[in-house]
Amino acid sequence: AKTAGGDRFVFYTREMTDRAEIRLRLESGLREAVAARSFELVYQPKIEAASGRLTGFEALIRWRHEGAAISPADFIPVAEDTGLIIEIGRWVLEEACRTATRWALDHGPVPVAVNVSARQLADPGFSRLVEQVLQRHGTPARLLELEITETVIMKDVRHHLPTLNRLRALGVRIAIDDFGTGYSSLAYLRQLPVDVLKIDRSFVNDLPHAPDIASTVLALAQRLLLSTVAEGVETAEQRHWLAEAGCDVLQGYLISRPLAAEAAEAMVMTAFAR
Ligand code: C2E
Ligand code: CA
Ligand code: CA
Ligand code: CA
């Protein structure tokens, strides 16, 4: 807090100073972590609703800082603001492709989905980066899926469309994440080179008692020939409702929490063992 001349504004309240301090420490910790590559990926399984068969994983970043696990929900926004997301995102992409290639060679092909942030997608070199990473690790493009939130895509469709088209041309799959939370224009959705709609957890959470949004998204996806994933499936009732309603793929704590790479690999091995 600062006062000048005794009668001026107090610019910062105590609480704001604390928050600014926390933020600064997070920022410098994040810079060190980027330099030291001290992140980790965990992998959450996705299964086919009808059969229970493993269909792929979503890679989720983890960071331990000063002995504590910091949630990506807390540090990804900081990484976005500071531009650190570009390097972090590149690391995530590399690590996910390296892992998918290794699993494919050792066990069998299993797609891995990676989250892409607003700033990464807007980066003019993004599609080139994806192409280079796939080449460098010898990863078949169909093993990589990119999850982009509805809000990010729809905020500037015209600007993102060429990038999405280039990515699609590489052969990677594109999923619209957190679908239903933003404002999708139907006209745009039809033009977008996307393969998958991921129904946001908040709507899955409403199942089975308030199924309107989930039903609408599933009907829309069926019309547009898009595949559907329900995220955040936590109860047997939700799973049952989604399977009956024709949702293709399920993901959530009911099926499995995100797993360390070794545990995820054990699932891949089992899926291909016969
Ligand atoms: P998201 O992409 O929507 O990821 C799903 C989040 O829900 C993950 O949280 C996951 O652990 C959690 N989750 C999965 N199943 C359930 C469930 O049944 N119940 C509940 N309550 N939660 C479930 P996480 O790992 O903390 O990630 C949070 C967000 O941080 C992600 O949301 C994503 O937006 C972002 N994020 C995570 N990893 C990355 C990354 O590598 N790059 C970027 N750009 N963003 C990331
Ligand atoms: Ca996601
Ligand atoms: Ca999501
Ligand atoms: Ca979500």
Coordinates of C-alpha atoms in Angstrom, one line a residue, residues 22-266:
I22 CA 1.4 -14.8 -5.3
R23 CA 1.1 -14.1 -9.0
L24 CA 4.7 -12.8 -9.2
R25 CA 6.0 -15.9 -7.4
L26 CA 4.0 -18.1 -9.7
E27 CA 5.4 -16.3 -12.7
S28 CA 9.0 -16.6 -11.7
G29 CA 8.5 -20.3 -10.6
L30 CA 6.9 -20.9 -14.0
R31 CA 9.9 -19.4 -15.8
E32 CA 12.2 -21.7 -13.9
A33 CA 10.0 -24.7 -14.6
V34 CA 10.0 -23.9 -18.3
A35 CA 13.8 -23.7 -18.3
A36 CA 14.2 -26.9 -16.3
R37 CA 11.3 -28.7 -18.0
S38 CA 10.0 -29.7 -14.7
F39 CA 6.5 -30.5 -15.9
E40 CA 4.9 -33.9 -16.3
L41 CA 2.0 -35.2 -18.4
V42 CA -0.7 -37.5 -17.0
Y43 CA -3.0 -39.4 -19.3
Q44 CA -6.8 -39.8 -18.8
P45 CA -8.3 -42.8 -20.6
K46 CA -11.3 -42.4 -22.9
I47 CA -13.5 -45.4 -23.7
E48 CA -16.0 -46.3 -26.3
A49 CA -19.4 -46.0 -24.6
A50 CA -20.9 -49.1 -26.3
S51 CA -18.1 -51.5 -25.6
G52 CA -15.9 -50.1 -22.9
R53 CA -12.9 -50.5 -25.2
L54 CA -10.0 -48.0 -24.8
T55 CA -10.1 -45.4 -27.5
G56 CA -7.4 -43.0 -26.5
F57 CA -6.1 -40.6 -23.8
E58 CA -6.2 -36.9 -23.0
A59 CA -2.8 -35.6 -21.9
L60 CA -3.0 -33.2 -19.0
I61 CA -0.1 -31.2 -17.7
R62 CA 1.1 -31.3 -14.1
W63 CA 3.4 -29.0 -12.2
R64 CA 4.9 -29.4 -8.7
H65 CA 6.1 -26.1 -7.4
E66 CA 7.6 -25.5 -3.9
G67 CA 6.4 -29.0 -2.9
A68 CA 2.8 -28.4 -3.9
A69 CA 0.9 -29.5 -7.0
I70 CA -0.4 -26.4 -8.8
S71 CA -3.5 -26.9 -10.8
P72 CA -3.3 -26.1 -14.6
A73 CA -6.4 -24.1 -14.1
D74 CA -4.3 -21.8 -12.0
F75 CA -1.0 -21.7 -13.9
I76 CA -2.2 -22.0 -17.6
P77 CA -3.8 -18.5 -17.5
V78 CA -0.5 -17.1 -16.1
A79 CA 1.4 -18.9 -18.8
E80 CA -1.0 -17.4 -21.4
D81 CA -0.6 -13.9 -20.1
T82 CA 3.2 -14.1 -20.0
G83 CA 3.6 -15.9 -23.3
L84 CA 5.3 -18.8 -21.5
I85 CA 2.4 -21.0 -22.9
I86 CA 4.2 -21.1 -26.3
E87 CA 7.2 -23.0 -24.8
I88 CA 5.1 -25.0 -22.4
G89 CA 2.7 -25.9 -25.2
R90 CA 5.6 -27.0 -27.4
W91 CA 6.9 -29.2 -24.6
V92 CA 3.4 -30.8 -24.1
L93 CA 3.1 -31.5 -27.8
E94 CA 6.6 -33.1 -28.0
E95 CA 6.1 -35.2 -24.9
A96 CA 2.6 -36.4 -26.0
C97 CA 3.9 -37.3 -29.5
R98 CA 7.0 -39.0 -28.1
T99 CA 4.7 -41.1 -25.8
A100 CA 2.1 -41.9 -28.5
T101 CA 4.9 -43.1 -30.9
R102 CA 6.5 -45.3 -28.2
W103 CA 3.2 -46.9 -27.2
A104 CA 2.3 -47.5 -30.9
L105 CA 5.7 -49.2 -31.5
D106 CA 5.6 -51.3 -28.3
H107 CA 1.9 -52.1 -28.1
G108 CA -0.4 -50.6 -30.7
P109 CA -1.8 -47.4 -32.0
V110 CA -3.6 -45.3 -29.4
P111 CA -4.5 -41.6 -30.0
V112 CA -3.4 -39.0 -27.5
A113 CA -5.3 -35.7 -27.3
V114 CA -3.5 -32.4 -26.4
N115 CA -5.0 -29.2 -25.2
V116 CA -4.2 -26.1 -27.2
S117 CA -4.6 -22.7 -25.7
A118 CA -5.8 -19.5 -27.4
R119 CA -2.3 -18.0 -27.7
Q120 CA -0.9 -21.2 -29.2
L121 CA -3.6 -21.4 -31.8
A122 CA -3.1 -17.7 -32.7
D123 CA 0.6 -18.2 -33.1
P124 CA 1.4 -18.0 -36.9
G125 CA 3.9 -20.9 -36.7
F126 CA 1.5 -23.3 -34.9
S127 CA 0.6 -25.6 -37.7
R128 CA 4.2 -25.7 -38.9
L129 CA 5.3 -26.6 -35.3
V130 CA 2.7 -29.5 -35.2
E131 CA 4.0 -30.8 -38.5
Q132 CA 7.6 -30.6 -37.4
V133 CA 6.9 -32.3 -34.0
L134 CA 5.0 -35.2 -35.8
Q135 CA 8.0 -35.6 -38.2
R136 CA 10.6 -35.4 -35.5
H137 CA 9.0 -38.2 -33.4
G138 CA 7.8 -40.3 -36.4
T139 CA 4.2 -39.9 -35.1
P140 CA 1.4 -40.9 -37.4
A141 CA -0.8 -37.8 -37.6
R142 CA -4.0 -39.7 -36.8
L143 CA -2.5 -40.5 -33.3
L144 CA -2.6 -36.8 -32.4
E145 CA -5.9 -35.1 -31.5
L146 CA -6.0 -31.4 -30.7
E147 CA -8.5 -30.1 -28.2
I148 CA -9.5 -26.5 -28.6
T149 CA -12.2 -24.9 -26.5
E150 CA -15.3 -23.7 -28.2
T151 CA -14.8 -20.2 -26.8
V152 CA -11.3 -19.9 -28.3
I153 CA -12.4 -21.1 -31.8
M154 CA -15.7 -19.1 -32.0
K155 CA -14.1 -15.8 -30.7
D156 CA -12.4 -15.5 -34.0
V157 CA -13.4 -18.2 -36.5
R158 CA -12.3 -16.4 -39.6
H159 CA -8.8 -15.9 -38.2
H160 CA -8.5 -19.5 -37.0
L161 CA -10.0 -21.2 -40.0
P162 CA -6.9 -21.3 -42.2
T163 CA -4.9 -22.8 -39.3
L164 CA -7.5 -25.4 -38.5
N165 CA -7.6 -26.3 -42.2
R166 CA -3.8 -26.7 -42.3
L167 CA -3.9 -28.9 -39.2
R168 CA -6.7 -31.0 -40.6
A169 CA -4.7 -31.4 -43.8
L170 CA -1.8 -32.9 -41.8
G171 CA -4.2 -35.6 -40.7
V172 CA -4.6 -34.6 -37.0
R173 CA -8.0 -34.8 -35.5
I174 CA -9.6 -31.7 -34.1
A175 CA -11.9 -31.7 -31.1
I176 CA -14.0 -28.8 -29.8
D177 CA -13.5 -28.8 -26.1
D178 CA -16.0 -27.7 -23.4
F179 CA -18.7 -27.7 -26.1
G180 CA -22.0 -26.0 -25.1
T181 CA -20.4 -23.4 -22.9
G182 CA -19.8 -20.8 -25.7
Y183 CA -21.9 -19.5 -28.5
S184 CA -21.5 -21.7 -31.6
S185 CA -23.1 -20.4 -34.7
L186 CA -24.5 -23.4 -36.5
A187 CA -23.4 -21.9 -39.8
Y188 CA -19.8 -21.7 -38.6
L189 CA -19.9 -25.2 -37.1
R190 CA -20.8 -26.7 -40.4
Q191 CA -17.8 -25.0 -42.1
L192 CA -15.3 -25.9 -39.4
P193 CA -12.8 -28.8 -40.1
V194 CA -13.6 -30.6 -36.8
D195 CA -14.0 -34.2 -36.0
V196 CA -15.2 -34.3 -32.4
L197 CA -17.4 -32.4 -30.0
K198 CA -16.6 -32.8 -26.3
I199 CA -19.7 -32.2 -24.2
D200 CA -18.6 -30.0 -21.3
R201 CA -18.6 -31.5 -17.8
S202 CA -21.2 -29.1 -16.5
F203 CA -23.8 -30.7 -18.8
V204 CA -22.7 -34.2 -18.0
N205 CA -23.1 -33.3 -14.4
D206 CA -26.7 -32.4 -15.0
L207 CA -27.4 -36.0 -16.2
P208 CA -29.8 -37.8 -15.9
H209 CA -32.2 -35.3 -14.4
A210 CA -31.6 -32.3 -16.8
P211 CA -30.5 -33.8 -20.1
D212 CA -31.6 -31.0 -22.5
I213 CA -28.2 -29.6 -23.4
A214 CA -26.5 -33.0 -23.6
S215 CA -29.4 -34.2 -25.9
T216 CA -29.1 -31.2 -28.1
V217 CA -25.4 -31.5 -28.5
L218 CA -25.7 -35.2 -29.3
A219 CA -28.4 -34.5 -31.9
L220 CA -26.3 -31.8 -33.4
A221 CA -23.2 -34.0 -33.6
Q222 CA -25.2 -36.8 -35.3
R223 CA -26.5 -34.3 -37.9
L224 CA -23.1 -33.0 -38.6
L225 CA -21.5 -36.5 -38.5
L226 CA -19.2 -35.5 -35.7
S227 CA -18.0 -37.9 -33.1
T228 CA -19.0 -37.2 -29.4
V229 CA -17.1 -37.4 -26.2
A230 CA -18.6 -36.8 -22.8
E231 CA -16.1 -35.4 -20.2
G232 CA -16.4 -35.6 -16.5
V233 CA -18.5 -38.8 -16.3
E234 CA -18.6 -39.6 -12.6
T235 CA -21.7 -41.8 -12.0
A236 CA -23.0 -45.1 -13.4
E237 CA -26.3 -43.2 -14.1
Q238 CA -24.5 -40.7 -16.3
R239 CA -22.7 -43.4 -18.1
H240 CA -25.9 -45.4 -18.8
W241 CA -27.7 -42.3 -20.0
L242 CA -24.9 -41.3 -22.4
A243 CA -24.5 -44.8 -23.8
E244 CA -28.3 -45.0 -24.4
A245 CA -28.3 -41.6 -26.0
G246 CA -25.6 -42.7 -28.5
C247 CA -22.7 -40.7 -27.1
D248 CA -19.6 -42.3 -28.7
V249 CA -16.9 -41.9 -26.1
L250 CA -16.8 -41.4 -22.3
Q251 CA -14.1 -39.9 -20.1
G252 CA -14.2 -39.1 -16.4
Y253 CA -13.4 -40.3 -12.9
L254 CA -15.9 -43.2 -13.2
I255 CA -13.8 -44.7 -15.9
S256 CA -10.4 -43.5 -14.6
R257 CA -8.6 -40.6 -13.1
P258 CA -5.7 -39.2 -15.1
L259 CA -2.8 -41.7 -14.8
A260 CA 1.0 -41.4 -14.7
A261 CA 2.6 -42.5 -18.0
E262 CA 3.5 -46.0 -16.7
A263 CA 0.0 -46.8 -15.5
A264 CA -1.5 -45.5 -18.8
E265 CA 1.0 -47.6 -20.7
A266 CA -0.2 -50.7 -18.7

